[in-house]
Tab-separated table of C-alpha atoms in Angstrom:
chain	number	residue	atom	x	y	z
Z	18	UNK	CA	57.258	-14.706	-32.721
Z	19	UNK	CA	55.377	-15.834	-29.731
Z	20	UNK	CA	52.617	-18.203	-30.221
Z	21	UNK	CA	51.058	-17.520	-26.800
Z	22	UNK	CA	47.224	-17.308	-27.023
Z	23	UNK	CA	45.744	-13.890	-26.091
Z	24	UNK	CA	42.919	-14.176	-23.598
Z	25	UNK	CA	39.619	-13.373	-25.054
Z	26	UNK	CA	37.867	-10.353	-23.283
Z	27	UNK	CA	34.468	-8.978	-23.186
Z	28	UNK	CA	35.516	-6.222	-25.414
Z	29	UNK	CA	36.363	-8.973	-28.157
Z	30	UNK	CA	32.972	-10.431	-27.721
Z	31	UNK	CA	31.212	-7.276	-28.097
Z	32	UNK	CA	33.126	-6.430	-31.422
Z	33	UNK	CA	32.257	-9.863	-32.817
Z	34	UNK	CA	28.515	-9.497	-31.755
Z	35	UNK	CA	28.353	-5.783	-32.993
Z	36	UNK	CA	27.082	-4.727	-29.695
Z	37	UNK	CA	28.473	-2.278	-26.991
Z	38	UNK	CA	30.941	-3.647	-24.302
Z	39	UNK	CA	28.385	-2.750	-21.594
Z	40	UNK	CA	25.585	-4.719	-23.633
Z	41	UNK	CA	28.075	-7.765	-23.926
Z	42	UNK	CA	28.891	-7.644	-20.265
Z	43	UNK	CA	25.252	-7.734	-19.140
Z	44	UNK	CA	24.519	-10.753	-21.241
Z	45	UNK	CA	27.561	-12.606	-20.265
Z	46	UNK	CA	27.226	-11.685	-16.597
Z	47	UNK	CA	23.529	-12.570	-16.513
Z	48	UNK	CA	22.144	-9.293	-15.363
Z	49	UNK	CA	20.194	-6.544	-16.614
Z	50	UNK	CA	17.897	-6.609	-19.762
Z	51	UNK	CA	18.573	-7.523	-23.244
Z	52	UNK	CA	16.519	-8.793	-26.422
Z	53	UNK	CA	16.540	-12.382	-27.263
Z	54	UNK	CA	18.282	-11.214	-30.459
Z	55	UNK	CA	21.129	-9.556	-28.659
Z	56	UNK	CA	21.556	-12.486	-26.238
Z	57	UNK	CA	21.810	-14.861	-29.029
Z	58	UNK	CA	24.331	-12.731	-30.985
Z	59	UNK	CA	26.520	-12.394	-27.755
Z	60	UNK	CA	26.540	-15.905	-26.649
Z	61	UNK	CA	27.182	-17.188	-30.306
Z	62	UNK	CA	30.275	-14.737	-30.489
Z	63	UNK	CA	31.340	-15.873	-27.053
Z	64	UNK	CA	31.140	-19.650	-28.145
Z	65	UNK	CA	32.899	-19.001	-31.439
Z	66	UNK	CA	35.709	-16.980	-29.843
Z	67	UNK	CA	36.267	-19.504	-26.886
Z	68	UNK	CA	35.366	-16.803	-24.375
Z	69	UNK	CA	35.148	-18.183	-20.628
Z	70	UNK	CA	33.024	-16.455	-18.294
Z	71	UNK	CA	35.642	-16.591	-15.523
Z	72	UNK	CA	37.504	-13.896	-17.466
Z	73	UNK	CA	34.690	-11.540	-16.421
Z	74	UNK	CA	36.195	-11.599	-12.949
Z	75	UNK	CA	39.791	-11.290	-14.166
Z	76	UNK	CA	38.844	-8.404	-16.385
Z	77	UNK	CA	37.238	-6.121	-13.576
Z	78	UNK	CA	39.082	-2.912	-13.157
Z	79	UNK	CA	38.559	-2.541	-9.594
Z	80	UNK	CA	41.614	-4.189	-8.522
Z	81	UNK	CA	39.844	-6.600	-6.404
Z	82	UNK	CA	39.592	-10.402	-6.420
Z	83	UNK	CA	36.885	-12.175	-8.276
Z	84	UNK	CA	35.376	-13.170	-4.957
Z	85	UNK	CA	31.874	-12.382	-3.611
Z	86	UNK	CA	31.185	-12.186	0.230
Z	87	UNK	CA	27.951	-13.470	1.414
Z	88	UNK	CA	26.669	-13.132	5.048
Z	89	UNK	CA	23.514	-15.002	5.943
Z	90	UNK	CA	21.572	-15.113	9.258
Z	91	UNK	CA	21.426	-18.831	9.649
Z	92	UNK	CA	22.925	-21.225	6.952
Z	93	UNK	CA	20.877	-24.115	8.675
Z	94	UNK	CA	17.615	-22.214	7.960
Z	95	UNK	CA	16.331	-23.642	4.374
Z	96	UNK	CA	15.485	-20.066	3.482
Z	97	UNK	CA	19.014	-18.967	3.589
Z	98	UNK	CA	20.613	-22.250	2.099
Z	99	UNK	CA	18.221	-21.998	-0.990
Z	100	UNK	CA	19.001	-18.461	-1.424
Z	101	UNK	CA	22.716	-19.095	-1.415
Z	102	UNK	CA	22.076	-21.798	-4.043
Z	103	UNK	CA	20.613	-18.988	-6.309
Z	104	UNK	CA	23.542	-16.691	-5.414
Z	105	UNK	CA	26.019	-19.508	-6.158
Z	106	UNK	CA	24.540	-20.292	-9.559
Z	107	UNK	CA	24.560	-16.710	-10.691
Z	108	UNK	CA	27.893	-16.198	-9.480
Z	109	UNK	CA	29.183	-19.430	-11.191
Z	110	UNK	CA	27.866	-18.201	-14.480
Z	111	UNK	CA	29.652	-15.019	-14.206
Z	112	UNK	CA	32.904	-16.711	-13.281
Z	113	UNK	CA	32.971	-15.567	-9.674
Z	114	UNK	CA	33.379	-17.491	-6.462
Z	115	UNK	CA	31.702	-16.960	-3.122
Z	116	UNK	CA	32.850	-16.675	0.370
Z	117	UNK	CA	29.988	-17.823	2.620
Z	118	UNK	CA	29.684	-16.749	5.972
Z	119	UNK	CA	27.084	-16.969	8.835
Z	120	UNK	CA	26.231	-14.210	11.367
Z	121	UNK	CA	23.991	-16.406	13.415
Z	122	UNK	CA	21.788	-13.219	13.600
Z	123	UNK	CA	24.454	-11.556	15.813
Z	124	UNK	CA	25.185	-8.038	14.928
Z	125	UNK	CA	28.820	-8.313	16.477
Z	126	UNK	CA	29.477	-11.621	14.499
Z	127	UNK	CA	28.147	-9.751	11.336
Z	128	UNK	CA	30.452	-6.856	11.704
Z	129	UNK	CA	33.256	-9.255	12.111
Z	130	UNK	CA	32.586	-11.246	9.049
Z	131	UNK	CA	32.063	-7.951	6.996
Z	132	UNK	CA	35.581	-6.918	8.197
Z	133	UNK	CA	36.977	-10.227	7.194
Z	134	UNK	CA	35.352	-10.013	3.731
Z	135	UNK	CA	36.936	-6.471	3.329
Z	136	UNK	CA	40.368	-7.646	4.102
Z	137	UNK	CA	39.897	-10.376	1.512
Z	138	UNK	CA	39.301	-7.602	-0.818
Z	139	UNK	CA	36.048	-9.208	-2.293
Z	140	UNK	CA	34.550	-7.482	-5.279
Z	141	UNK	CA	31.114	-7.231	-3.589
Z	142	UNK	CA	28.991	-8.278	-0.755
Z	143	UNK	CA	25.583	-9.843	-0.399
Z	144	UNK	CA	24.239	-9.396	3.147
Z	145	UNK	CA	21.032	-10.241	5.212
Z	146	UNK	CA	21.439	-7.427	7.992
Z	147	UNK	CA	20.836	-8.484	11.416
Z	148	UNK	CA	19.841	-4.936	12.531
Z	149	UNK	CA	19.184	-2.307	9.962
Z	150	UNK	CA	19.384	0.254	12.720
Z	151	UNK	CA	23.296	-0.365	12.851
Z	152	UNK	CA	24.921	-0.477	9.485
Z	153	UNK	CA	27.988	1.472	9.912
Z	154	UNK	CA	30.119	-1.537	8.878
Z	155	UNK	CA	28.190	-2.120	5.651
Z	156	UNK	CA	28.614	1.859	4.940
Z	157	UNK	CA	32.298	1.493	5.567
Z	158	UNK	CA	32.385	-1.187	2.873
Z	159	UNK	CA	30.348	0.811	0.460
Z	160	UNK	CA	32.747	3.890	0.973
Z	161	UNK	CA	35.771	1.630	0.278
Z	162	UNK	CA	34.400	0.852	-3.048
Z	163	UNK	CA	32.872	-2.529	-2.387
Z	164	UNK	CA	29.000	-2.550	-3.634
Z	165	UNK	CA	26.519	-4.080	-1.321
Z	166	UNK	CA	23.197	-5.746	-1.861
Z	167	UNK	CA	20.984	-6.742	0.910
Z	168	UNK	CA	18.566	-9.584	0.784
Z	169	UNK	CA	15.339	-10.257	2.847
Z	170	UNK	CA	15.930	-7.212	4.575
Z	171	UNK	CA	16.246	-3.373	3.593
Z	172	UNK	CA	18.076	-0.474	5.058
Z	173	UNK	CA	16.336	2.636	3.492
Z	174	UNK	CA	19.378	4.830	4.442
Z	175	UNK	CA	21.973	2.670	2.949
Z	176	UNK	CA	23.130	3.149	-0.662
Z	177	UNK	CA	22.604	-0.540	-1.327
Z	178	UNK	CA	20.290	-2.476	-3.598
Z	179	UNK	CA	17.962	-4.807	-1.903
Z	180	UNK	CA	15.757	-7.931	-2.883
Z	181	UNK	CA	12.847	-8.778	-0.334
Z	182	UNK	CA	9.657	-10.544	-0.384
Z	183	UNK	CA	6.408	-8.642	0.064
Z	184	UNK	CA	6.178	-9.312	3.706
Z	185	UNK	CA	3.453	-6.913	4.846
Z	186	UNK	CA	1.326	-7.849	1.815
Z	187	UNK	CA	1.595	-11.549	2.490
Z	188	UNK	CA	0.918	-11.274	6.085
Z	189	UNK	CA	-2.281	-9.345	5.461
Z	190	UNK	CA	-3.182	-12.056	2.698
Z	191	UNK	CA	-2.850	-14.681	5.429
Z	192	UNK	CA	-4.790	-12.800	8.082
Z	193	UNK	CA	-7.697	-11.923	5.671
Z	194	UNK	CA	-8.052	-15.662	4.903
Z	195	UNK	CA	-7.981	-16.693	8.458
Z	196	UNK	CA	-10.471	-14.038	9.561
Z	197	UNK	CA	-12.718	-15.149	6.695
Z	198	UNK	CA	-12.796	-18.418	8.096
Z	199	UNK	CA	-13.914	-16.999	11.467
Z	200	UNK	CA	-10.583	-16.993	13.340
Z	201	UNK	CA	-10.660	-13.867	15.387
Z	202	UNK	CA	-7.687	-14.539	17.630
Z	203	UNK	CA	-4.458	-15.669	15.655
Z	204	UNK	CA	-1.164	-15.977	17.345
Z	205	UNK	CA	2.206	-14.904	15.572
Z	206	UNK	CA	5.341	-16.686	16.602
Z	207	UNK	CA	8.721	-15.248	16.144
Z	208	UNK	CA	12.350	-16.259	16.862
Z	209	UNK	CA	13.199	-12.494	17.834
Z	210	UNK	CA	13.276	-11.648	21.273
Z	211	UNK	CA	11.952	-8.547	22.908
Z	212	UNK	CA	13.011	-6.347	25.727
Z	213	UNK	CA	10.939	-7.554	28.844
Z	214	UNK	CA	9.797	-10.567	26.888
Z	215	UNK	CA	6.835	-8.713	25.407
Z	216	UNK	CA	6.628	-6.363	22.241
Z	217	UNK	CA	5.827	-2.852	23.113
Z	218	UNK	CA	7.597	-1.135	20.204
Z	219	UNK	CA	7.996	-2.018	16.623
Z	220	UNK	CA	11.198	0.176	16.559
Z	221	UNK	CA	12.912	-2.433	18.746
Z	222	UNK	CA	12.709	-5.007	15.940
Z	223	UNK	CA	16.079	-4.632	13.805
Z	224	UNK	CA	15.200	-7.171	11.096
Z	225	UNK	CA	12.842	-5.486	8.626
Z	226	UNK	CA	11.166	-8.459	7.299
Z	227	UNK	CA	10.144	-9.369	10.786
Z	228	UNK	CA	8.968	-5.849	11.746
Z	229	UNK	CA	6.882	-5.617	8.343
Z	230	UNK	CA	5.276	-8.828	9.116
Z	231	UNK	CA	4.341	-8.049	12.738
Z	232	UNK	CA	3.144	-4.650	11.795
Z	233	UNK	CA	0.735	-6.151	9.205
Z	234	UNK	CA	-0.345	-8.755	11.740
Z	235	UNK	CA	-1.045	-6.029	14.319
Z	236	UNK	CA	-2.990	-3.955	11.811
Z	237	UNK	CA	-4.956	-7.172	10.619
Z	238	UNK	CA	-5.688	-8.101	14.214
Z	239	UNK	CA	-6.917	-4.569	15.112
Z	240	UNK	CA	-9.271	-4.747	11.928
Z	241	UNK	CA	-10.623	-8.068	13.306
Z	242	UNK	CA	-11.158	-6.573	16.670
Z	243	UNK	CA	-8.801	-9.115	18.463
Z	244	UNK	CA	-8.053	-8.456	22.069
Z	245	UNK	CA	-4.699	-7.552	23.255
Z	246	UNK	CA	-3.068	-7.419	19.824
Z	247	UNK	CA	0.513	-7.208	21.232
Z	248	UNK	CA	-0.130	-10.302	23.450
Z	249	UNK	CA	-0.708	-12.440	20.505
Z	250	UNK	CA	2.750	-12.012	19.167
Z	251	UNK	CA	4.940	-14.609	20.921
Z	252	UNK	CA	8.698	-14.370	20.838
Z	253	UNK	CA	12.197	-15.920	21.357
Z	254	UNK	CA	11.160	-19.404	19.982
Z	255	UNK	CA	14.757	-20.752	19.170
Z	256	UNK	CA	14.375	-24.460	19.657
Z	257	UNK	CA	12.153	-27.305	20.807
Z	258	UNK	CA	12.168	-26.499	24.416
Z	259	UNK	CA	10.879	-22.800	23.823
Z	260	UNK	CA	8.385	-24.216	21.318
Z	261	UNK	CA	6.975	-26.558	24.164
Z	262	UNK	CA	6.646	-23.453	26.346
Z	263	UNK	CA	4.937	-21.301	23.692
Z	264	UNK	CA	2.476	-24.019	22.638
Z	265	UNK	CA	1.465	-24.642	26.294
Z	266	UNK	CA	0.875	-20.643	26.528
Z	267	UNK	CA	-1.140	-20.651	23.251
Z	268	UNK	CA	-3.188	-23.425	24.206
Z	269	UNK	CA	-4.112	-22.048	27.710
Z	270	UNK	CA	-4.724	-18.471	26.200
Z	271	UNK	CA	-8.049	-16.933	27.050
Z	272	UNK	CA	-9.908	-15.928	24.724
Z	273	UNK	CA	-8.922	-19.074	22.734
Z	274	UNK	CA	-6.339	-18.790	20.152
Z	275	UNK	CA	-7.695	-20.879	17.174
Z	276	UNK	CA	-4.876	-20.062	14.409
Z	277	UNK	CA	-1.241	-19.767	14.404
Z	278	UNK	CA	1.239	-18.175	11.977
Z	279	UNK	CA	4.993	-19.307	12.364
Z	280	UNK	CA	7.454	-16.817	11.060
Z	281	UNK	CA	9.827	-19.273	9.493
Z	282	UNK	CA	10.222	-22.892	8.704
Z	283	UNK	CA	12.407	-23.788	11.764
Z	284	UNK	CA	9.907	-22.342	13.905
Z	285	UNK	CA	7.183	-23.978	12.204
Z	286	UNK	CA	8.535	-27.344	12.474
Z	287	UNK	CA	9.283	-26.987	16.144
Z	288	UNK	CA	5.641	-25.744	16.718
Z	289	UNK	CA	4.057	-28.390	14.639
Z	290	UNK	CA	5.913	-31.062	16.591
Z	291	UNK	CA	4.984	-29.622	19.917
Z	292	UNK	CA	1.314	-29.459	19.097
Z	293	UNK	CA	1.149	-32.922	17.645
Z	294	UNK	CA	2.880	-34.161	20.937
Z	295	UNK	CA	-0.102	-32.564	22.800
Z	296	UNK	CA	-2.746	-34.265	20.483
Z	297	UNK	CA	-3.740	-31.138	18.755
Z	298	UNK	CA	-5.334	-31.906	15.451
Z	299	UNK	CA	-4.974	-29.641	12.377
Z	300	UNK	CA	-7.363	-27.898	11.378
Z	301	UNK	CA	-10.114	-29.047	13.592
Z	302	UNK	CA	-8.393	-28.003	16.855
Z	303	UNK	CA	-6.189	-25.300	15.381
Z	304	UNK	CA	-5.376	-23.606	11.847
Z	305	UNK	CA	-1.560	-23.456	11.109
Z	306	UNK	CA	0.473	-21.529	8.722
Z	307	UNK	CA	4.272	-21.390	8.380
Z	308	UNK	CA	6.282	-18.954	6.550
Z	309	UNK	CA	8.512	-20.589	3.712
Z	310	UNK	CA	7.560	-23.766	1.732
Z	311	UNK	CA	10.078	-26.179	3.274
Z	312	UNK	CA	10.193	-29.774	2.482
Z	313	UNK	CA	8.657	-30.841	5.714
Z	314	UNK	CA	5.404	-28.838	5.201
Z	315	UNK	CA	4.515	-31.230	2.361
Z	316	UNK	CA	5.003	-34.589	4.216
Z	317	UNK	CA	2.798	-33.952	7.169
Z	318	UNK	CA	-0.647	-35.140	7.573
Z	319	UNK	CA	-2.399	-32.720	6.801
Z	320	UNK	CA	0.194	-30.864	4.582
Z	321	UNK	CA	1.021	-27.460	6.061
Z	322	UNK	CA	-0.304	-24.122	4.581
Z	323	UNK	CA	2.730	-21.852	3.839
Z	324	UNK	CA	3.611	-18.366	2.519
Z	325	UNK	CA	5.828	-19.391	-0.225
Z	326	UNK	CA	9.171	-17.556	-0.557
Z	327	UNK	CA	10.905	-18.073	-3.807
Z	328	UNK	CA	14.344	-17.758	-2.167
Z	329	UNK	CA	16.369	-19.280	-4.994
Z	330	UNK	CA	15.082	-16.242	-6.975
Z	331	UNK	CA	15.983	-13.884	-4.009
Z	332	UNK	CA	19.557	-14.995	-4.224
Z	333	UNK	CA	19.736	-15.026	-8.129
Z	334	UNK	CA	18.380	-11.755	-8.494
Z	335	UNK	CA	20.683	-10.280	-5.767
Z	336	UNK	CA	23.699	-11.807	-7.366
Z	337	UNK	CA	22.612	-10.359	-10.737
Z	338	UNK	CA	22.245	-6.948	-9.425
Z	339	UNK	CA	25.479	-7.144	-7.824
Z	340	UNK	CA	27.275	-8.172	-10.886
Z	341	UNK	CA	25.778	-5.004	-12.604
Z	342	UNK	CA	27.289	-2.762	-9.853
Z	343	UNK	CA	30.780	-4.476	-10.015
Z	344	UNK	CA	30.620	-3.928	-13.816
Z	345	UNK	CA	29.811	-0.203	-13.449
Z	346	UNK	CA	26.034	0.052	-13.332
Z	347	UNK	CA	25.602	3.541	-11.617
Z	348	UNK	CA	21.729	3.659	-12.029
Z	349	UNK	CA	19.494	4.572	-9.103
Z	350	UNK	CA	19.444	2.199	-6.072
Z	351	UNK	CA	16.642	-0.370	-6.580
Z	352	UNK	CA	14.630	-2.178	-3.910
Z	353	UNK	CA	13.182	-5.169	-5.582
Z	354	UNK	CA	10.051	-6.859	-4.116
Z	355	UNK	CA	9.171	-10.507	-4.918
Z	356	UNK	CA	5.864	-11.702	-4.469
Z	357	UNK	CA	5.322	-14.411	-1.675
Z	358	UNK	CA	1.960	-16.037	-2.083
Z	359	UNK	CA	-0.074	-17.970	0.336
Z	360	UNK	CA	-0.413	-21.605	-0.465
Z	361	UNK	CA	-3.495	-23.068	1.331
Z	362	UNK	CA	-3.290	-26.772	2.275
Z	363	UNK	CA	-5.071	-28.857	4.602
Z	364	UNK	CA	-3.782	-27.219	7.887
Z	365	UNK	CA	-6.343	-24.407	7.429
Z	366	UNK	CA	-9.865	-24.744	7.961
Z	367	UNK	CA	-13.101	-22.932	9.529
Z	368	UNK	CA	-12.727	-21.806	13.326
Z	369	UNK	CA	-14.089	-24.398	15.699
Z	370	UNK	CA	-15.059	-23.406	19.306
Z	371	UNK	CA	-12.835	-24.794	21.983
Z	372	UNK	CA	-15.275	-24.388	24.761
Z	373	UNK	CA	-15.123	-20.383	24.809
């Protein structure tokens, strides 16, 4: 008689815990909802039987590998690197491994990365789409049986779950706070470039997070009766040289701009450095807010006010949702919105006139 040990399966754990196989898979995979009593029963059964979570990947009936493909916009951006950590931790808990790729916010590169992942027969993909107006490559992946979850951006027409921040609401909170402090003319600075160098049409913005923030910014600026709302959106800041140019333009703007909102932490850091090199004092000369609570925002003097994005949670929830789809969850597509509150620090203060 053979003494070879039989692998312990999710079904074995389910029988020992006296729950359904689907319930056991949810608990072991770290997705979906289960009571504390059920979770305890499943985990105790798994430990007693010697179940190992990487068997989840081997037990999948899709015929695909136990690999998850991840496509981020810019891995150097702390937003994406922290989100990837959340994805990785959730994947590891389910016995899955990651292939992480970088699109550099370039649509053609994103298409190529998705094609590579499809050839690798990944079990699923988590993608931050560069342009939600062009998602044929993601539709092809879904049609081939690969579930896709998008994060930080959402394509409404795509049969894919998404995890995003409350971008419009967060922008409105920032603007109301600044307006209450007397700041009528607020600048919004983004890395996204516009045709002709100036924003004329929101539909030309393919990244939904950026579009939603700018739309809310323009609405709030109109409410505050700011002059030339579109002209208060500054674009194509992708490094220190362009940040220097934008800072010079902001400081020379008429009527005076008295507050600035940076659309991500990389831009925020570049702008902060450029303003300080010109002797700008926060908040007496200018109020300053950056998106994302990056480490650098807490070591400046004063500390920088931020829109906090719990991006580890973004990644974790995206991975948990994807695991559910891999394991046969056929419920309706879900677009999860995670709160991104304003954290006020010393860089915001009442409006001071600058000779206007």
